[in-house]
RNA sequence: GGCCCUGUGGUCAAGCGGUUAAGACGGAGCCCUCUCAAGGCUCAAUCCCGGGUUCGAUUCCCGGCAGGGUCACCA
C-alpha cells in the first residue's frame, strides 16, 4: 500500500508545516535543571471549580517556587461543551484567589511564544503529525459507525472480554487500499486511529511524582487520535501540546492515570520524550457513610462562587487548600504565622496519595485566623467589598457610616486587646455581628434569667448613673455598685465561696445590662459597646429593655 | 467484572524495622474573665483483617477486605 498517497488523500497537504519545522518553531525552553513548566488545561465548559483551583494551585506553586512558567491552555476540542466567556471566567476566578498565569490564552505576555493556546487553533500542527503517523503506517482510517462500535462493545461485555478497538476487533486495521479509497469516495465519515504497537502482555513501570512507581500494562487499543470533524482527541492533543509547549511536569487528576499507557505510547510513536507526570488524588466528600468525589451537580461547595458569596477570605481558601496539598504546610504556618504562603517550599512529592475529605470546619478555622490578621482598614475593605456585591440594602446603608463602623470593627476584631478576637469567619456571617449597633437591625431577645423587679431595678439604676466618659474601671465600678442593691455579690470570689448568700453576682448584673444593650447574653466588651453607641442610645436601650 | 491507585484517632495527617505513634481541626474539661470570643493548660480518641519475613512489625512480602478511579469520535 502506498502510505504517502493514502496520507495525502486523507489529509490534503494544504499549507501544513513538517514535523521538523514545528520542532524549530517551538524550541525547548532554555531553562536550568529543576525548573518546571506547568500548565492548567481546562475545557471551556463554563465555571471553574474547587478541584480546578486545587490543581491550579499545585501547578502554580511548583512553577513559581522553581522559577519556572505556569501557563493556560484551553482544551476546546469538544465543540459541544463550549461555553462563551468561559476563558475570561477562569482567569478572573483564579485571579480572585491570587493565582496568575505567566503565559497562555488571553494572557497578555511577551512569553507567549508557544501558542496558539486554544487547541482548535492548533489543527494544522496536529494534522501534520497525524499525517506523519499515517505515512509511517502507525495510524489508519477507521470507517466504523457508532452503531457498529456499540454492537462490538455489547458483545465484548457479554463475553466478558476487554471492551474496545484492538486486536481482532480492530476491523479497519485490515482494510485493503481499494476498500479505503472506495469508502472515501463514497463519502463515508472516518476517524484516524493509532495502530497500536503495544501488547497487554508487556508491563511498564513508570514513576509518578506523587504516587511513586506504578506498573501498568502497555496500551493495545487502537485509540482514536483524530475525530471525524478533524479535531484531535484529548490524548493526541495532550501529547502534541505538552511536547511543543515544552511542559516539564503534567499535574492532573488521578482519573487520568488509567489512560497513561495511551499517552506513553503516543509519545513513543511520535518520537517525543514524555513529560513528568503527577497524578493528584481528588477532593472527596462524605456522602452518608462513604466517601465520594466532590460532584459538580450535588455539591454547591464545589463552585468557587460559593466561597465568594459566603464571603470567605480568598487567601484563606488558598491556604486551606495548601494544607491539603502539602501536609507540612500547616506546620510551617505555625512557625511562620505572619509569613507569606508563597515563601513556603512547596514539594510535589509531599502531596497526599489518597483523596482528602473536604473539611469545611477546618476551612472555617483557617478563614477566621486569616481574617484576624487583617488590619481594621483591610478588614473593613474586605467586608465592604462583600456588602457591595452581596449585601442587603440595609447592610449597604450601614456601610455608609465609615467612622462609626470602623469603631465597631476595631472592637469586634479585638484590636488593642492582647490577642485578636476571631469572631469573623467569613463576610456573610461577619456583617451580622454589626447588627445590634444599628437600631434598624437591633433585634433583641429579652430572655433574662431574673425576675422582673430585679431586672428593671438594675436597668433603671444603671441608666441613671451611666456616663460615656467613664473608663473601663470606672464603668465596672458602677456595675459592681449596683450588685448589693439587688442582692447580688459585687465580688466574684465572694459569690463563689458562698453562693447561697446571694441571688447572683456582678456577672449577672452585667448580663442583664448586656441583654438590654445587645439583645444577647454574649458579646465583646460591654463598656466599649456602650461607648460606641453613645449615651442617649445606651440609656434608651436600657430603658427599652425593661420588662 | 478487568485493570490501576489508596488504606494511621471523627477529619487532615507525621512516621520509612525498635517511638510514651508528632501536630492541626473538631470534641470534653480546667484556668483566665463582666458574658462570649481569643489565649493558656489538660484529657479522650488511631496503625483495616489474616498469614508470613524478622529477636522485633504501623513500617517489608503475600493474600483478603474496604474505599476510590477507569474502561467514548468527553475532557
Coordinates of C-alpha atoms (C1' of nucleotides) in Angstrom, one line a residue:
Chain A
X1 CA 0.0 0.0 0.0
X2 CA 1.3 3.5 -0.8
X3 CA 1.1 5.2 2.5
X4 CA 2.2 8.5 1.3
X5 CA -0.6 8.6 -1.2
X6 CA -3.1 7.5 1.4
X7 CA -1.9 10.1 3.9
X8 CA -2.3 12.7 1.2
X9 CA -5.8 11.6 0.3
X10 CA -6.8 11.6 4.0
X11 CA -5.1 14.8 4.9
X12 CA -4.7 17.1 1.9
X13 CA -1.5 18.9 2.1
X14 CA -2.7 22.4 2.1
X15 CA -0.2 24.5 4.0
X16 CA 0.9 22.1 6.6
X17 CA 4.4 22.5 8.0
X18 CA 6.5 19.5 8.5
X19 CA 7.2 18.0 12.0
X20 CA 10.7 19.2 11.8
X21 CA 9.6 22.7 11.2
X22 CA 7.4 22.6 14.3
X23 CA 10.4 21.5 16.3
X24 CA 12.1 24.6 15.2
X25 CA 9.2 26.9 15.8
X26 CA 8.8 25.7 19.3
X27 CA 12.3 25.0 20.6
X28 CA 12.9 23.6 24.0
X29 CA 12.7 26.4 26.6
X30 CA 16.1 27.3 27.8
X31 CA 15.7 26.6 31.5
X32 CA 18.1 25.4 34.1
X33 CA 17.6 22.0 35.6
X34 CA 15.0 21.7 38.3
X35 CA 12.9 24.5 36.8
X36 CA 9.4 23.3 36.0
X37 CA 6.9 24.3 33.3
X38 CA 3.4 23.5 34.3
X39 CA 0.0 24.3 32.9
X40 CA -3.7 24.4 33.6
X41 CA -5.6 23.0 30.7
X42 CA -9.3 23.3 31.4
X43 CA -12.0 22.7 28.9
X44 CA -14.1 25.8 28.5
X45 CA -17.3 24.4 30.0
X46 CA -18.3 27.4 32.0
X47 CA -17.3 27.6 35.5
X48 CA -14.1 26.5 37.2
X49 CA -14.5 24.7 40.5
X50 CA -12.7 23.9 43.7
X51 CA -10.9 20.9 42.1
X52 CA -9.5 23.2 39.4
X53 CA -8.3 25.7 41.9
X54 CA -6.8 22.9 43.9
X55 CA -4.8 21.6 41.0
X56 CA -4.1 25.1 39.6
X57 CA -2.5 26.0 43.0
X58 CA -0.3 22.9 42.8
X59 CA 0.7 23.9 39.2
X60 CA 1.3 27.5 40.1
X61 CA 3.3 26.7 43.2
X62 CA 5.6 24.2 41.5
X63 CA 6.2 26.5 38.6
X64 CA 6.9 29.6 40.7
X65 CA 8.9 28.0 43.5
X66 CA 11.2 26.6 41.0
X67 CA 11.4 29.8 38.9
X68 CA 9.5 28.2 36.0
X69 CA 6.5 29.0 33.9
X70 CA 2.8 28.4 34.5
X71 CA 0.6 28.8 31.5
X72 CA -3.0 28.4 30.5
X73 CA -4.1 26.2 27.6
X74 CA -7.7 25.8 26.6
X75 CA -8.8 22.3 25.7
X76 CA -11.7 23.2 23.4
X77 CA -11.6 20.1 21.2
X78 CA -15.2 19.2 22.2
X79 CA -17.4 21.6 20.4
X80 CA -20.5 20.5 22.4
X81 CA -19.1 21.6 25.7
X82 CA -18.1 25.0 24.9
X83 CA -19.5 28.0 26.8
X84 CA -19.0 31.6 25.9
X85 CA -16.9 33.7 28.2
X86 CA -15.5 30.7 30.0
X87 CA -11.9 31.5 29.5
X88 CA -12.2 35.0 30.9
X89 CA -14.1 33.5 33.8
X90 CA -11.3 31.0 34.5
X91 CA -8.7 33.8 34.6
X92 CA -10.9 36.0 36.7
X93 CA -11.7 33.3 39.2
X94 CA -8.1 32.3 39.7
X95 CA -7.1 35.9 40.0
X96 CA -9.6 36.4 42.8
X97 CA -7.7 33.7 44.6
X98 CA -4.3 35.3 43.8
X99 CA -3.3 32.9 41.1
X100 CA -1.7 34.3 38.0
X101 CA -0.6 32.8 34.7
X102 CA 2.7 33.7 33.1
X103 CA 1.7 32.8 29.6
X104 CA -1.2 31.4 27.6
X105 CA -4.7 32.0 26.3
X106 CA -5.9 35.6 26.9
X107 CA -2.8 36.3 28.9
X108 CA -1.0 39.5 27.9
X109 CA 2.6 38.3 28.0
X110 CA 5.7 38.6 26.0
X111 CA 6.3 35.0 26.8
X112 CA 3.6 33.8 24.6
X113 CA 5.9 32.0 22.2
X114 CA 4.3 28.6 22.3
X115 CA 0.8 29.4 21.1
X116 CA -1.8 29.3 19.9
X117 CA -3.1 28.3 23.3
X118 CA -6.5 27.2 22.1
X119 CA -6.5 23.7 20.7
X120 CA -9.0 24.5 18.0
X121 CA -6.4 26.9 16.6
X122 CA -3.7 24.2 16.5
X123 CA -5.4 22.0 14.0
X124 CA -2.5 22.2 11.5
X125 CA 0.0 21.1 14.0
X126 CA -2.0 18.1 14.9
X127 CA -2.7 17.2 11.3
X128 CA 1.0 17.4 10.4
X129 CA 1.7 14.7 12.9
X130 CA -1.3 12.6 12.1
X131 CA -0.1 12.6 8.6
X132 CA 3.3 11.6 9.6
X133 CA 1.9 8.6 11.5
X134 CA -0.2 7.7 8.5
X135 CA 2.8 7.7 6.3
X136 CA 4.7 5.6 8.7
X137 CA 1.9 3.1 8.9
X138 CA 1.3 3.9 12.6
X139 CA -2.2 5.2 12.1
X140 CA -5.1 4.3 9.8
X141 CA -8.5 5.5 8.9
X142 CA -11.5 3.8 10.5
X143 CA -14.9 3.9 9.0
X144 CA -16.8 2.1 11.7
X145 CA -20.1 3.7 12.7
X146 CA -21.1 4.4 16.3
X147 CA -23.7 1.7 16.0
X148 CA -21.1 -0.9 14.9
X149 CA -18.8 0.1 17.7
X150 CA -21.7 -0.2 20.2
X151 CA -22.5 -3.6 18.9
X152 CA -19.0 -4.8 19.3
X153 CA -18.8 -3.4 22.8
X154 CA -22.0 -5.1 23.7
X155 CA -20.8 -8.4 22.6
X156 CA -17.5 -7.9 24.3
X157 CA -19.2 -7.1 27.5
X158 CA -21.4 -10.1 27.2
X159 CA -18.5 -12.5 26.7
X160 CA -16.6 -10.7 29.5
X161 CA -13.8 -9.6 27.2
X162 CA -12.0 -6.3 27.4
X163 CA -14.0 -3.8 25.6
X164 CA -12.5 -1.6 22.9
X165 CA -11.0 -1.4 19.5
X166 CA -8.0 -3.7 19.5
X167 CA -6.5 -6.9 18.0
X168 CA -9.1 -8.8 16.1
X169 CA -11.7 -6.3 16.9
X170 CA -9.8 -3.6 15.0
X171 CA -11.6 -4.3 11.8
X172 CA -10.5 -1.3 9.8
X173 CA -6.8 -2.1 10.5
X174 CA -7.0 -4.6 7.8
X175 CA -8.9 -2.7 5.1
X176 CA -7.3 -3.0 1.7
X177 CA -6.2 0.0 -0.2
X178 CA -9.1 -0.4 -2.5
X179 CA -11.7 -0.6 0.3
X180 CA -10.3 2.6 1.9
X181 CA -10.5 4.6 -1.3
X182 CA -13.9 3.3 -2.0
X183 CA -15.1 4.4 1.4
X184 CA -13.5 7.8 1.0
X185 CA -15.1 8.2 -2.4
X186 CA -18.4 7.1 -1.0
X187 CA -18.1 10.0 1.4
X188 CA -18.1 7.8 4.5
X189 CA -17.1 9.7 7.6
X190 CA -14.0 8.4 9.3
X191 CA -11.7 8.8 12.2
X192 CA -8.0 8.2 12.4
X193 CA -6.9 5.6 14.8
X194 CA -3.5 4.8 16.2
X195 CA -2.2 1.4 15.1
X196 CA -1.1 0.3 18.5
X197 CA 2.2 -1.4 18.7
X198 CA 1.7 -2.4 22.3
X199 CA 0.7 -5.7 23.9
X200 CA -1.1 -6.3 27.1
X201 CA 1.5 -8.9 27.9
X202 CA 4.1 -6.2 28.5
X203 CA 4.2 -4.4 31.7
X204 CA 5.7 -0.9 32.0
X205 CA 6.7 0.8 35.2
X206 CA 6.9 4.5 35.4
X207 CA 7.4 6.9 38.1
X208 CA 4.6 9.2 39.1
X209 CA 5.8 12.3 41.0
X210 CA 3.2 11.8 43.7
X211 CA 2.3 8.1 43.7
X212 CA 5.7 6.7 43.1
X213 CA 6.3 3.7 40.9
X214 CA 3.3 2.5 39.1
X215 CA 3.2 -0.6 37.0
X216 CA 0.7 -0.8 34.1
X217 CA 0.2 -2.9 31.1
X218 CA 1.0 -1.5 27.7
X219 CA -1.7 0.0 25.6
X220 CA -3.0 -2.2 22.9
X221 CA -6.1 -0.2 22.0
X222 CA -6.3 1.5 18.6
X223 CA -7.5 4.7 20.1
X224 CA -9.0 7.5 18.0
X225 CA -6.5 10.3 17.6
X226 CA -8.3 12.4 15.1
X227 CA -12.1 12.7 15.3
X228 CA -14.3 12.8 12.2
X229 CA -14.5 16.5 12.5
X230 CA -10.7 16.7 12.0
X231 CA -10.1 17.7 15.6
X232 CA -7.9 15.5 17.8
X233 CA -8.9 13.7 20.9
X234 CA -7.6 14.7 24.3
X235 CA -4.9 12.0 24.2
X236 CA -3.4 13.1 21.0
X237 CA -3.6 16.8 21.7
X238 CA -2.0 16.2 25.1
X239 CA 1.0 14.6 23.5
X240 CA 1.5 17.2 20.9
X241 CA 0.7 20.2 23.1
X242 CA 2.7 19.3 26.1
X243 CA 5.6 18.4 23.9
X244 CA 5.6 21.6 21.9
X245 CA 4.6 23.9 24.7
X246 CA 7.5 22.2 26.5
X247 CA 5.7 21.3 29.6
X248 CA 8.0 19.6 32.0
X249 CA 5.5 18.4 34.6
X250 CA 1.9 17.5 33.9
X251 CA -0.1 17.7 37.1
X252 CA -3.6 16.3 36.6
X253 CA -6.3 14.4 38.4
X254 CA -5.8 10.7 39.1
X255 CA -8.7 9.9 36.8
X256 CA -6.1 10.2 34.0
X257 CA -3.9 7.5 35.4
X258 CA -5.7 4.8 33.6
X259 CA -5.1 6.4 30.2
X260 CA -1.5 6.9 30.9
X261 CA -0.4 3.8 28.8
X262 CA -2.1 5.5 25.8
X263 CA -0.1 8.7 26.4
X264 CA 3.1 6.9 26.8
X265 CA 2.6 5.0 23.6
X266 CA 1.7 8.2 21.7
X267 CA 4.8 9.9 22.9
X268 CA 6.9 7.0 21.8
X269 CA 5.3 6.7 18.4
X270 CA 5.7 10.5 17.9
X271 CA 9.3 10.4 19.0
X272 CA 8.8 12.6 22.0
X273 CA 10.2 12.4 25.5
X274 CA 7.2 12.2 27.8
X275 CA 7.0 14.9 30.5
X276 CA 7.0 14.0 34.1
X277 CA 3.6 13.2 35.5
X278 CA 2.0 13.9 38.8
X279 CA -1.5 12.5 39.4
X280 CA -3.3 14.2 42.2
X281 CA -5.9 12.5 44.3
X282 CA -9.2 14.3 44.2
X283 CA -11.1 16.1 46.9
X284 CA -13.7 13.9 48.5
X285 CA -16.8 14.5 50.4
X286 CA -18.7 12.3 52.9
X287 CA -22.0 11.1 51.5
X288 CA -23.9 9.1 54.0
X289 CA -21.1 6.8 55.3
X290 CA -19.0 6.6 52.2
X291 CA -16.5 8.9 50.6
X292 CA -17.1 10.1 47.1
X293 CA -15.6 12.6 44.8
X294 CA -16.9 16.1 45.1
X295 CA -19.6 16.5 42.4
X296 CA -20.5 19.5 40.4
X297 CA -24.2 18.7 40.5
X298 CA -24.7 17.7 44.1
X299 CA -22.2 19.9 46.0
X300 CA -22.6 23.6 45.9
X301 CA -19.3 23.9 47.8
X302 CA -17.5 22.8 44.7
X303 CA -18.3 26.0 43.0
X304 CA -15.9 28.8 43.6
X305 CA -18.8 31.3 43.6
X306 CA -20.0 29.6 46.7
X307 CA -16.9 30.9 48.6
X308 CA -17.2 34.4 47.2
X309 CA -20.9 34.6 48.2
X310 CA -20.3 33.2 51.6
X311 CA -17.6 35.8 52.0
X312 CA -14.6 33.6 52.7
X313 CA -11.4 35.5 52.6
X314 CA -9.9 34.4 49.3
X315 CA -6.5 33.8 50.7
X316 CA -8.0 31.6 53.4
X317 CA -9.4 29.2 50.8
X318 CA -6.0 29.1 49.2
X319 CA -4.3 28.4 52.5
X320 CA -6.8 25.7 53.4
X321 CA -6.1 24.1 50.0
X322 CA -2.4 24.4 50.7
X323 CA -2.8 22.4 54.0
X324 CA -4.5 19.7 52.0
X325 CA -1.9 19.9 49.2
X326 CA 1.2 19.7 51.3
X327 CA 0.6 18.4 54.8
X328 CA 3.7 20.1 56.2
X329 CA 2.4 23.5 55.2
X330 CA 0.3 23.7 58.3
X331 CA 3.4 23.1 60.5
X332 CA 5.2 25.8 58.5
X333 CA 2.3 28.2 59.1
X334 CA 2.5 27.6 62.8
X335 CA 6.2 28.5 62.8
X336 CA 5.7 31.5 60.5
X337 CA 2.3 32.9 61.5
X338 CA 2.9 36.1 59.5
X339 CA 4.7 34.5 56.6
X340 CA 3.5 34.7 53.0
X341 CA 2.4 31.3 51.9
X342 CA 4.5 31.8 48.8
X343 CA 7.6 31.6 50.8
X344 CA 6.7 28.0 51.8
X345 CA 8.8 25.4 49.9
X346 CA 6.1 23.6 48.1
X347 CA 7.0 20.0 47.2
X348 CA 5.1 17.9 44.8
X349 CA 6.1 14.7 46.4
X350 CA 4.6 15.8 49.7
X351 CA 1.2 15.6 48.2
X352 CA -1.2 13.1 49.6
X353 CA -1.6 9.8 47.8
X354 CA -5.2 9.3 48.9
X355 CA -8.2 11.6 48.4
X356 CA -8.7 14.0 51.2
X357 CA -12.1 14.7 52.6
X358 CA -13.0 18.3 52.1
X359 CA -13.3 19.7 55.6
X360 CA -15.5 22.8 55.9
X361 CA -14.8 23.2 59.6
X362 CA -11.1 23.4 59.0
X363 CA -11.6 25.9 56.3
X364 CA -13.7 28.0 58.7
X365 CA -10.9 27.9 61.2
X366 CA -8.3 28.9 58.6
X367 CA -10.5 31.6 57.4
X368 CA -11.1 33.2 60.8
X369 CA -7.5 33.2 61.7
X370 CA -6.6 34.7 58.3
X371 CA -9.2 37.4 58.9
X372 CA -7.8 38.0 62.4
X373 CA -4.5 39.0 60.8
X374 CA -6.0 41.9 58.9
X375 CA -5.8 45.5 60.0
X376 CA -9.0 47.2 60.7
X377 CA -8.8 49.0 57.4
X378 CA -8.2 45.9 55.4
X379 CA -10.9 44.0 57.2
X380 CA -13.3 46.9 56.6
X381 CA -12.4 47.0 52.9
X382 CA -13.0 43.3 52.7
X383 CA -16.4 43.4 54.4
X384 CA -17.4 46.4 52.4
X385 CA -16.5 44.7 49.2
X386 CA -18.7 41.8 50.1
X387 CA -21.6 44.0 51.2
X388 CA -21.4 46.0 47.9
X389 CA -21.8 42.8 46.0
X390 CA -23.9 40.6 48.1
X391 CA -25.3 42.6 51.0
X392 CA -28.8 43.8 51.6
X393 CA -29.8 47.4 51.2
X394 CA -29.8 47.8 55.0
X395 CA -26.2 46.4 55.1
X396 CA -25.2 48.9 52.4
X397 CA -26.7 51.8 54.3
X398 CA -24.8 50.8 57.4
X399 CA -21.6 50.8 55.5
X400 CA -22.0 54.4 54.6
X401 CA -21.2 55.3 58.2
X402 CA -17.4 54.7 57.8
X403 CA -16.2 56.2 61.1
X404 CA -18.9 54.5 63.2
X405 CA -18.3 51.2 61.5
X406 CA -14.6 51.3 61.9
X407 CA -15.0 51.8 65.6
X408 CA -17.3 48.8 65.9
X409 CA -14.9 46.7 63.8
X410 CA -12.0 47.6 65.9
X411 CA -13.9 46.3 68.9
X412 CA -15.1 43.1 67.1
X413 CA -11.8 42.1 65.8
X414 CA -10.2 42.9 69.1
X415 CA -7.6 45.5 68.1
X416 CA -6.0 46.9 71.2
X417 CA -6.5 43.7 73.2
X418 CA -3.7 41.3 74.0
X419 CA -4.9 38.9 71.3
X420 CA -7.1 39.5 68.4
X421 CA -10.6 38.1 68.6
X422 CA -11.6 35.6 65.9
X423 CA -15.2 36.3 65.6
X424 CA -15.3 36.9 61.9
X425 CA -15.2 33.7 59.9
X426 CA -16.5 35.0 56.6
X427 CA -18.1 38.2 55.5
X428 CA -21.6 36.8 55.3
X429 CA -21.5 35.9 59.0
X430 CA -19.3 38.8 60.0
X431 CA -21.6 41.6 58.9
X432 CA -24.3 40.2 61.2
X433 CA -22.0 40.9 64.1
X434 CA -22.7 44.6 63.5
X435 CA -26.5 44.3 63.7
X436 CA -27.1 45.4 67.3
X437 CA -25.1 48.6 66.7
X438 CA -27.9 49.9 64.4
X439 CA -31.4 50.4 65.5
X440 CA -32.9 49.1 62.3
X441 CA -31.2 45.7 62.7
X442 CA -31.3 45.6 66.5
X443 CA -33.4 42.5 67.2
X444 CA -33.2 41.8 70.9
X445 CA -34.2 38.7 72.7
X446 CA -35.0 39.8 76.2
X447 CA -34.6 36.4 77.9
X448 CA -33.5 37.5 81.3
X449 CA -32.7 34.9 83.9
X450 CA -34.0 37.0 86.7
X451 CA -37.4 38.3 87.9
X452 CA -39.0 41.4 86.6
X453 CA -38.3 43.6 89.7
X454 CA -34.6 42.8 89.7
X455 CA -34.1 43.3 86.0
X456 CA -35.9 46.6 86.0
X457 CA -34.1 47.9 89.0
X458 CA -30.7 47.1 87.5
X459 CA -31.6 48.8 84.3
X460 CA -33.0 51.9 85.9
X461 CA -30.1 52.3 88.3
X462 CA -27.5 51.9 85.6
X463 CA -29.3 54.2 83.2
X464 CA -29.2 56.8 85.9
X465 CA -25.5 56.7 86.5
X466 CA -24.1 55.8 83.1
X467 CA -21.6 58.2 81.6
X468 CA -19.8 57.8 78.3
X469 CA -16.8 59.4 79.8
X470 CA -16.2 56.5 82.2
X471 CA -13.2 54.4 81.5
X472 CA -13.2 50.7 81.9
X473 CA -12.6 50.6 85.6
X474 CA -15.0 53.4 86.4
X475 CA -17.6 51.7 84.4
X476 CA -17.1 48.4 86.1
X477 CA -17.2 50.1 89.5
X478 CA -20.6 51.3 88.7
X479 CA -21.8 47.8 87.7
X480 CA -20.3 46.5 90.9
X481 CA -22.1 49.2 92.9
X482 CA -25.5 48.0 91.7
X483 CA -24.9 44.4 92.7
X484 CA -25.5 44.7 96.5
X485 CA -28.6 46.9 95.9
X486 CA -30.3 44.0 94.2
X487 CA -29.0 41.3 96.5
X488 CA -26.1 40.2 94.3
X489 CA -22.4 39.8 95.2
X490 CA -20.2 42.5 93.9
X491 CA -17.1 40.3 94.1
X492 CA -16.9 37.1 92.2
X493 CA -14.8 35.5 94.9
X494 CA -17.4 36.3 97.5
X495 CA -20.0 34.8 95.4
X496 CA -18.1 31.7 94.7
X497 CA -17.3 30.9 98.3
X498 CA -20.9 31.5 99.4
X499 CA -23.3 31.3 96.5
X500 CA -26.2 30.6 98.9
X501 CA -26.0 34.1 100.3
X502 CA -26.7 35.8 97.0
X503 CA -29.3 35.9 94.3
X504 CA -26.5 36.4 91.8
X505 CA -23.2 38.2 91.2
X506 CA -21.7 41.1 89.3
X507 CA -21.5 39.0 86.3
X508 CA -25.3 38.6 86.4
X509 CA -25.7 42.3 86.7
X510 CA -23.5 42.7 83.6
X511 CA -25.6 40.0 81.8
X512 CA -28.8 42.0 82.4
X513 CA -27.2 45.1 81.0
X514 CA -25.8 43.2 78.1
X515 CA -29.1 41.7 77.2
X516 CA -30.7 45.1 77.2
X517 CA -28.0 46.7 75.2
X518 CA -27.1 44.0 72.6
X519 CA -30.1 41.7 72.8
X520 CA -28.0 38.7 73.7
X521 CA -26.2 37.4 76.8
X522 CA -22.9 37.2 74.9
X523 CA -20.9 40.0 73.3
X524 CA -17.5 41.6 73.3
X525 CA -16.6 44.2 75.9
X526 CA -19.8 45.8 77.0
X527 CA -18.2 49.0 78.3
X528 CA -16.8 49.7 74.8
X529 CA -20.1 48.8 73.2
X530 CA -21.9 51.4 75.2
X531 CA -19.3 54.0 74.4
X532 CA -19.7 53.3 70.7
X533 CA -23.4 53.5 71.0
X534 CA -23.2 56.8 72.8
X535 CA -25.1 58.0 75.9
X536 CA -28.5 58.6 74.5
X537 CA -28.8 55.4 72.6
X538 CA -27.4 53.4 75.5
X539 CA -29.8 54.9 78.0
X540 CA -32.7 54.4 75.6
X541 CA -31.9 50.8 75.2
X542 CA -31.5 50.3 78.9
X543 CA -35.0 51.6 79.5
X544 CA -36.4 49.8 76.5
X545 CA -35.1 46.6 77.9
X546 CA -37.3 46.8 80.9
X547 CA -40.0 44.1 81.2
Chain B
rG1 C1' -16.3 -7.6 36.1
rG2 C1' -10.9 -6.5 34.1
rC3 C1' -7.0 -3.1 35.2
rC4 C1' -4.8 0.8 38.3
rC5 C1' -4.5 3.7 42.9
rU6 C1' -5.3 4.1 48.2
rG7 C1' -6.0 2.2 53.4
rU8 C1' -2.6 5.6 60.8
rG9 C1' -7.8 8.9 66.0
rG10 C1' -14.4 11.7 63.8
rU11 C1' -11.3 14.8 59.8
rC12 C1' -6.3 16.3 57.6
rA13 C1' -2.1 13.8 58.7
rA14 C1' 3.7 13.0 60.5
rG15 C1' 6.1 8.4 60.5
rC16 C1' 10.2 4.8 56.4
rG17 C1' 12.1 -2.2 61.3
rG18 C1' 12.7 -0.8 68.0
rU19 C1' 8.7 5.9 69.2
rU20 C1' 5.3 7.3 75.7
rA21 C1' 2.7 6.6 67.5
rA22 C1' 4.0 14.1 66.3
rG23 C1' 1.0 18.2 65.1
rA24 C1' -3.6 20.7 63.3
rC25 C1' -9.3 20.9 63.0
rG26 C1' -13.3 19.1 65.8
rG27 C1' -14.9 17.1 70.9
rA28 C1' -14.6 17.2 76.6
rG29 C1' -12.7 19.7 80.8
rC30 C1' -9.9 23.4 83.6
rC31 C1' -7.7 28.4 84.0
rC32 C1' -8.3 33.5 82.7
rU33 C1' -12.8 36.5 83.0
rC34 C1' -18.4 41.5 83.3
rU35 C1' -20.5 37.2 79.3
rC36 C1' -18.7 35.5 74.6
rA37 C1' -14.5 35.1 71.6
rA38 C1' -9.4 34.8 71.8
rG39 C1' -5.4 32.7 74.7
rG40 C1' -3.0 29.1 78.1
rC41 C1' -3.2 24.1 80.2
rU42 C1' -5.2 19.1 80.4
rC43 C1' -7.9 14.8 78.6
rA44 C1' -10.4 11.2 75.4
rA45 C1' -9.7 9.1 70.6
rU46 C1' -5.8 5.9 65.5
rC47 C1' -2.0 2.0 62.9
rC48 C1' -8.4 -2.4 58.0
rC49 C1' -8.0 -8.0 58.7
rG50 C1' -5.2 -12.7 58.2
rG51 C1' -0.7 -15.0 57.2
rG52 C1' 4.5 -14.7 56.6
rU53 C1' 10.0 -12.5 57.0
rU54 C1' 12.5 -10.9 61.5
rC55 C1' 14.9 -11.1 68.1
rG56 C1' 11.2 -7.4 66.9
rA57 C1' 6.5 -5.1 62.6
rU58 C1' 2.3 0.7 61.8
rU59 C1' 6.6 0.3 58.7
rC60 C1' 8.9 -5.2 54.3
rC61 C1' 6.3 -9.5 51.4
rC62 C1' 1.8 -12.3 50.2
rG63 C1' -3.4 -12.9 50.5
rG64 C1' -8.1 -11.0 51.8
rC65 C1' -11.3 -6.9 52.7
rA66 C1' -12.8 -1.9 52.2
rG67 C1' -12.8 2.8 49.6
rG68 C1' -11.7 5.4 45.1
rG69 C1' -10.6 5.8 39.8
rU70 C1' -11.2 4.0 34.8
rC71 C1' -12.8 1.1 30.8
rA72 C1' -16.1 7.0 24.5
rC73 C1' -15.2 10.2 17.9
rC74 C1' -15.7 13.7 26.8
rA75 C1' -12.0 16.0 28.7

